[in-house]
XYZ file of C-alpha atoms in Angstrom:
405
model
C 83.778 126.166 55.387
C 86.283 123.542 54.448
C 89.237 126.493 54.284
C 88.266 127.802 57.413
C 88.661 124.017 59.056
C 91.992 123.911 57.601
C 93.353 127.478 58.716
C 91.797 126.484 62.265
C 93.170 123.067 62.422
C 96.725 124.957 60.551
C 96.303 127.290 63.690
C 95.857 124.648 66.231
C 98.881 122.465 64.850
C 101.160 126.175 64.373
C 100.331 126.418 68.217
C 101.103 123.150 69.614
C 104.695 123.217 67.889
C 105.534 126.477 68.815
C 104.625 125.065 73.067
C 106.810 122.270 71.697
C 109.524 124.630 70.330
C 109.748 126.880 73.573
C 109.825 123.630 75.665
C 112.486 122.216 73.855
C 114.724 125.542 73.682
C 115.491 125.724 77.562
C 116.941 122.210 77.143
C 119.978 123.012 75.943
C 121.190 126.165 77.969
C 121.372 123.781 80.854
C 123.436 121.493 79.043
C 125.969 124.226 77.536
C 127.579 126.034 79.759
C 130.316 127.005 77.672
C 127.461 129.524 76.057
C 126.277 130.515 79.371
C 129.697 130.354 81.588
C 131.360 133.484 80.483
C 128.002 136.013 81.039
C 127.887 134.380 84.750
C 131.384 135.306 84.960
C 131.095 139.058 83.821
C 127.703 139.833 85.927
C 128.680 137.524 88.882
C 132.003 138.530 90.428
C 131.207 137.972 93.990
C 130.069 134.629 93.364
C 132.656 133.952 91.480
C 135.063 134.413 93.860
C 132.769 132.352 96.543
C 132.838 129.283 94.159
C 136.594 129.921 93.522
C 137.497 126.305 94.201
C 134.764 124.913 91.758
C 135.321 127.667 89.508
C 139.371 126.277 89.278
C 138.228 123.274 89.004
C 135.877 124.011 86.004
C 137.798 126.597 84.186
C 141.142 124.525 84.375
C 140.057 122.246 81.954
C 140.473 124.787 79.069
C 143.327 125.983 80.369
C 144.802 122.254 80.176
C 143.950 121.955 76.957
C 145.739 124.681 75.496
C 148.878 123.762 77.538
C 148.731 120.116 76.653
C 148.189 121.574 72.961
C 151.675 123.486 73.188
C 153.391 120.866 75.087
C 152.284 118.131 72.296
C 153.704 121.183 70.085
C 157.015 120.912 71.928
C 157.145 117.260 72.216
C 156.996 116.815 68.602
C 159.663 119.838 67.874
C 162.111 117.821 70.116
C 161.049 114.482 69.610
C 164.445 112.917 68.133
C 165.649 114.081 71.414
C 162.639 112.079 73.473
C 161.662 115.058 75.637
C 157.784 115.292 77.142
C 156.312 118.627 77.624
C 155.095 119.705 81.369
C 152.043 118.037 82.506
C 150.313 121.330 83.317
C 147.874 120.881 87.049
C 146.569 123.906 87.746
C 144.735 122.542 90.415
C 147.924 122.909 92.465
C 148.520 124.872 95.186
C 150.593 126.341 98.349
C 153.844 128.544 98.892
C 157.246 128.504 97.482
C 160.524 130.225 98.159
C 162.682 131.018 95.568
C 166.541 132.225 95.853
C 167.760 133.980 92.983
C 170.628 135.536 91.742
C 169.058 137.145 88.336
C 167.299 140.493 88.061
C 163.866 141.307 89.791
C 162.691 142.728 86.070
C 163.655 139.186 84.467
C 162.413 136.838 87.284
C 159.049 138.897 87.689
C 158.685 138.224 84.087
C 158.962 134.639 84.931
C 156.539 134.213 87.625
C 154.135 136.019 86.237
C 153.854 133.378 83.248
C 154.049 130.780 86.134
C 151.052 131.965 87.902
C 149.271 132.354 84.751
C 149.635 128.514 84.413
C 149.398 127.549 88.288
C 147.087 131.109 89.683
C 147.208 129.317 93.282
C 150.849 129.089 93.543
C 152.307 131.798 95.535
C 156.373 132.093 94.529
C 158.316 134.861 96.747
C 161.604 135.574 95.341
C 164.812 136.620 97.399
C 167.407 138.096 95.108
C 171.055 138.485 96.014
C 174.593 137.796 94.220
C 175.954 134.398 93.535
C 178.165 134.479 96.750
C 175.478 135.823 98.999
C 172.945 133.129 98.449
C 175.264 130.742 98.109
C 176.745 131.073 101.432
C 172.818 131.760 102.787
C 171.882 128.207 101.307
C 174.954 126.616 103.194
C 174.249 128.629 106.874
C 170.349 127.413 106.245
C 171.252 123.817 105.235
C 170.203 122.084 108.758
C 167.261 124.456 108.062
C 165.926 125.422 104.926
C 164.472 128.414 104.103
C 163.908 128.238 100.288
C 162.548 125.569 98.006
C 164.176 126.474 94.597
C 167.554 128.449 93.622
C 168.251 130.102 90.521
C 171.228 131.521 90.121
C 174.189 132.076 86.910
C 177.340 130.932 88.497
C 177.747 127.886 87.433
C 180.801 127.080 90.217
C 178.950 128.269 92.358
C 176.309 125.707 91.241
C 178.579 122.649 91.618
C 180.657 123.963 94.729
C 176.486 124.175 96.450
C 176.002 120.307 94.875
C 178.951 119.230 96.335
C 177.605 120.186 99.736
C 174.911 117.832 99.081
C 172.153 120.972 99.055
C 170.344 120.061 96.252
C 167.815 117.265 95.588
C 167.871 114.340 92.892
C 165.878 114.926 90.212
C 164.638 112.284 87.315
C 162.483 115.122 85.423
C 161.901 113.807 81.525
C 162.543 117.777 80.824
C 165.835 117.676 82.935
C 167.326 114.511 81.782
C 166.546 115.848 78.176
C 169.416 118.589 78.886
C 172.719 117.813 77.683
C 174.719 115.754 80.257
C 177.274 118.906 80.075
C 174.912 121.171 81.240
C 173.663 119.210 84.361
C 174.270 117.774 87.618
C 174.480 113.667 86.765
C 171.773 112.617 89.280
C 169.600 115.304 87.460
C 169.600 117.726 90.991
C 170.565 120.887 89.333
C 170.472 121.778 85.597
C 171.550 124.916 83.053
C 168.330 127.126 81.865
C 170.191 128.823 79.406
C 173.589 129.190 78.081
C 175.849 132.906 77.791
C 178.910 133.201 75.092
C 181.803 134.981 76.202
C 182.722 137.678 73.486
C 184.553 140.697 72.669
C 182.053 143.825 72.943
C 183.835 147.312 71.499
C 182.707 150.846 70.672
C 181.793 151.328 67.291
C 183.445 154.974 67.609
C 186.141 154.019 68.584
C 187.350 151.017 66.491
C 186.174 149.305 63.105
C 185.562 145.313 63.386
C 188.692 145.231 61.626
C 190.722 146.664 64.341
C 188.983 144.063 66.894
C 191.303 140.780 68.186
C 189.241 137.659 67.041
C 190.843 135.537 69.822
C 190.796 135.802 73.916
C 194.376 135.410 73.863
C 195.157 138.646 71.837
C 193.957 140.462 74.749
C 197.195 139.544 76.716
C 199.085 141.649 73.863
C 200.700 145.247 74.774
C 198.622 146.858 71.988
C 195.853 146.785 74.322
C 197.453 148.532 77.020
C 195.192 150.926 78.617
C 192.339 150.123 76.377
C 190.195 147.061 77.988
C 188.094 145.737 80.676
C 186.928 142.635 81.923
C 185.359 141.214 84.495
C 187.417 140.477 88.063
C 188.516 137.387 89.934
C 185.701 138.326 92.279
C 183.325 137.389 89.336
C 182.574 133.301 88.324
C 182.462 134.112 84.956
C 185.874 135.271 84.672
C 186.836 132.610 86.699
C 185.703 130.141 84.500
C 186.860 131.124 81.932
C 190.232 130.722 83.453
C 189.202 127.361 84.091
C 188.574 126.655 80.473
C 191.542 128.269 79.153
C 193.930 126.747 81.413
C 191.805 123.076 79.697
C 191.944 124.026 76.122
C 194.973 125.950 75.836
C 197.366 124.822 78.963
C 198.349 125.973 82.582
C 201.161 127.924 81.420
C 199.653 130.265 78.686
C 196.832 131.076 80.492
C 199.038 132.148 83.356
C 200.472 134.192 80.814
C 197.393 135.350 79.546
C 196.066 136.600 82.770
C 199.360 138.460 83.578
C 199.406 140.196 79.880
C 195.981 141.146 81.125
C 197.109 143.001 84.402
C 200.283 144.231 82.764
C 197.959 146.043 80.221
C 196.351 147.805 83.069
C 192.764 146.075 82.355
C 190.011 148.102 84.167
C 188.901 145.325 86.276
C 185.155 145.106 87.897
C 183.223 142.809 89.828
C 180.305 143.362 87.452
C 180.181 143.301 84.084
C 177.850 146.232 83.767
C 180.287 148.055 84.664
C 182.405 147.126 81.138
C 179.539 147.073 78.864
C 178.620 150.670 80.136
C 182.152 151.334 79.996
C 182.989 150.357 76.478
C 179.578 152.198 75.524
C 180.645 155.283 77.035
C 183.989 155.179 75.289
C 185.830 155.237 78.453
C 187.530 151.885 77.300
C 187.637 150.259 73.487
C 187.304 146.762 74.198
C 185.399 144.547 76.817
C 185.262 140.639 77.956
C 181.612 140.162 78.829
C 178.856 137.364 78.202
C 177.349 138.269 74.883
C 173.837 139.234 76.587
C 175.537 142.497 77.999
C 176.279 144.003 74.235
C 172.751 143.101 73.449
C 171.526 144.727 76.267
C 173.629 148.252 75.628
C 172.735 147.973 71.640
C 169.193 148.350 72.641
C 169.818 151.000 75.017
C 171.372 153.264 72.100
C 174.464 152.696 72.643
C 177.676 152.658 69.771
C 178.798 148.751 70.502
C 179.490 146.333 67.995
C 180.421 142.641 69.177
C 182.971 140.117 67.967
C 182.594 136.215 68.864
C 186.212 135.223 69.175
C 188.035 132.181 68.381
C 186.083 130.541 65.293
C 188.821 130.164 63.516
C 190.011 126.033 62.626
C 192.699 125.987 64.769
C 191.012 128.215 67.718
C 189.615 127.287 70.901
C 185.955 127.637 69.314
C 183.525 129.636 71.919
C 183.584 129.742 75.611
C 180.331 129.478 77.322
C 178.988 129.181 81.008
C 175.154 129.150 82.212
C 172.224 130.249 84.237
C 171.250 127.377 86.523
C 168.292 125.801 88.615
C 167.747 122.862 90.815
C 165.437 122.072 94.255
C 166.769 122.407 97.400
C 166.870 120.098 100.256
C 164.027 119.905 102.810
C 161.378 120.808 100.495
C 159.393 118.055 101.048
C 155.173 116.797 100.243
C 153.111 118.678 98.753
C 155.775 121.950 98.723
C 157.856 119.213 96.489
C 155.388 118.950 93.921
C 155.127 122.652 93.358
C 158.871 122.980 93.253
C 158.731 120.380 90.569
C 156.033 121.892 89.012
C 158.353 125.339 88.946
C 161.511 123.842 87.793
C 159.190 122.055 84.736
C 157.755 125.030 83.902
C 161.478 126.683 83.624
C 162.621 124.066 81.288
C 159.115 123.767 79.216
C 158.665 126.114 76.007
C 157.029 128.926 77.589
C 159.330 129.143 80.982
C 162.661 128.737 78.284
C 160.761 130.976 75.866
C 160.420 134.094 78.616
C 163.730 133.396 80.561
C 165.414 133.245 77.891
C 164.069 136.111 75.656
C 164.010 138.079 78.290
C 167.608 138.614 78.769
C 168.938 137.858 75.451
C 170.362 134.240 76.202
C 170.094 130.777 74.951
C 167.089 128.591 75.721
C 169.277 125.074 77.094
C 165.761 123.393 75.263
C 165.823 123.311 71.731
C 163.838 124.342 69.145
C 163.019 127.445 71.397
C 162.564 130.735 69.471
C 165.428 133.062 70.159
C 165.045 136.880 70.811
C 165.491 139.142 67.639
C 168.939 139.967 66.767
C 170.306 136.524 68.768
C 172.461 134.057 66.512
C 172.080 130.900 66.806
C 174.382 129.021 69.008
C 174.699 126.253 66.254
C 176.767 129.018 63.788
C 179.061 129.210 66.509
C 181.777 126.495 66.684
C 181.534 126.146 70.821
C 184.687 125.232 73.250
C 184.673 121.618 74.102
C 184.355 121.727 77.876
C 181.886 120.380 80.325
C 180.622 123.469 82.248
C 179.485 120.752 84.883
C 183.176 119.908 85.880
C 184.632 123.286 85.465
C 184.496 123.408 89.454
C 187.587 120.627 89.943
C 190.053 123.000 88.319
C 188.794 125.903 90.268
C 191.379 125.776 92.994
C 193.963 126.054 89.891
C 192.838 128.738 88.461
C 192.518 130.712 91.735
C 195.959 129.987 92.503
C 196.820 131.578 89.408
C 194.825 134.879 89.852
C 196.455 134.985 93.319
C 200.168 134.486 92.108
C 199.877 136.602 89.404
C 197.809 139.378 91.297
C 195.133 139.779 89.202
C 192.479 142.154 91.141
């Protein structure tokens, strides 16, 4: 009698704390919807998309976290230099316009990181040459049609500032660039950075055989055997520009007629070298170092020399990829704009653009694509790309006089 009192009142007491138990387990699947959220998003698509602003909203927060997580990442990596990640809102959103002057395959790259970050921001992107969109921006100027401009001309960059086209910009993430590499007032900055080098086929000569200097180009040995880029092009351009500065007026007149006396195939692209030298119809090429990374991964038998690193030598001439906001994007169009140009300049815009085409992330501390030197084993040419445009007219006057195509 007395057992069978306890199993009942057992029984009774098993009961009432299993009601309690079942009460008390619904209590918590209302408060965690970090358990719950991603099942409503896999069986509720449709409402999904109804909710889409709360759903933003809700799911941005993650999103934030890992970006703020990175960016803390990249503030640390760079913090001698004082440079603040991108303050990631992914709440933003609206149209932009971009001009650029870089491949569709590289750019889509981009902007499909972008959107990953900022999924309401719409980005259409124009392509052209440097001289196309650069006269474009200055027929549109009393009425703009883009927001942002991208391009890798760096004249062109400064001749387009000098027009007053482009907006002041106090960016933590631009001012963090090297003065050399930007506009002063912050309105247009580098991205990345291109060496100029000597790319040759492997078939054709040993690196022994190679010139380790720009200037042995201008030497009749080379007759009939080289190609560079033509006046038509910036890069070659300024790279006249920096010669005539670290050599001297004279010997890079000199330079540039030993390079039309030797019959240089000349081309307005520099494709058109690298696939030269690959195909053995030349031995030698002047290009931006990208191009023999490019053709090496295509297959092709190039080997590459970085010229003048010897003490006495001119070190390594470089020019740049460039970005900056144009005038008349104004409000809330402004912010996004900002929001783009950031994103360029933070680790995973520098990390993309950069990789992407085999160049050098202007941010530091960015990881390079495999294969890529570092530019610090490289003694680099003392120049300020940002001033390269006031010797322009020079070194145009040269190409004329001397007749260089």
């Amino acid at each position: 009698m007395y057992r069978h009192n306890v199993w009942t009142l057992w029984g009774i007491t098993t009961l009432v704390m299993l009601l309690i138990l079942a009460a008390c387990g619904g209590a918590p699947a209302a408060n965690a919807p970090e358990t719950d959220a991603p099942a409503a998003e896999e069986t509720a698509p449709a409402e999904e998309e109804a909710t889409a602003e709360e759903a933003t909203t809700e799911e941005a927060t993650p999103a934030e976290d890992e970006a703020t997580t990175e960016d803390e990442t990249a503030t640390t990596a760079t913090a001698e230099e004082g440079t603040a990640g991108a303050v990631v809102d992914a709440s933003l959103s609206g149209e932009l316009v971009l001009y650029t002057t870089r491949s569709e395959a590289l750019i889509n790259g981009v902007l499909e990181a972008f959107n990953e970050q900022y999924p309401n921001i719409t980005v259409t992107s124009v392509n052209g040459s440097n001289s196309e969109l650069g006269a474009r921006i200055l027929e549109e100027q009393a009425n703009p049609q883009a927001n942002v401009f991208i391009n890798s001309d760096t004249l062109t960059m400064e001749d387009l500032y000098a027009s007053g086209v482009f907006q002041p910009n106090e960016s933590e993430l631009i001012l963090a660039v090297p003065e050399q590499y930007r506009a002063d007032d912050g309105s247009w900055t580098a991205l990345t950075l291109r060496g100029r080098v000597l790319m040759y086929n492997t078939d054709l000569l040993s690196e022994d055989e190679v010139p380790t200097s720009l200037t042995a180009l201008a030497d009749p040995e080379w007759s009939d055997r080289i190609g560079s880029a033509d006046s038509t092009n910036g890069a070659m351009v300024a790279t006249i520009v920096a010669l005539n500065r670290l050599l001297d007026e004279e010997t890079t007149a000199g330079w540039i007629q030993g390079l039309v006396d030797n019959n240089t195939l000349f081309s307005g692209s520099h494709t058109d070298i690298r696939q030269a030298v690959g195909t053995g119809e030349i031995e030698l090429g002047l290009v931006n170092h990208y191009y023999y990374f490019l053709s090496l991964e295509e297959g092709a038998p190039v080997g590459i020399v970085w010229p003048d690193q010897g003490d006495d030598e001119i070190g390594l001439i470089v020019n740049s990829t460039n970005i900056g906001i144009l005038q008349g994007t104004e409000g809330e169009t402004l912010e996004l704009a900002q929001a783009f140009v950031d994103f360029m300049l933070d680790t995973t815009g520098q990390t993309i653009y950069a990789q992407g085409n085999f160049e050098w992330p202007v941010k530091a501390d960015i990881p390079l694509a495999d294969g890529v030197p570092n530019p610090d084993d490289f003694t680099i040419a003392d120049i300020n790309l940002k001033t390269l445009v006031d010797d322009a007219p020079t070194a145009r006057e040269q190409i004329q006089t001397v007749g260089m195509p």
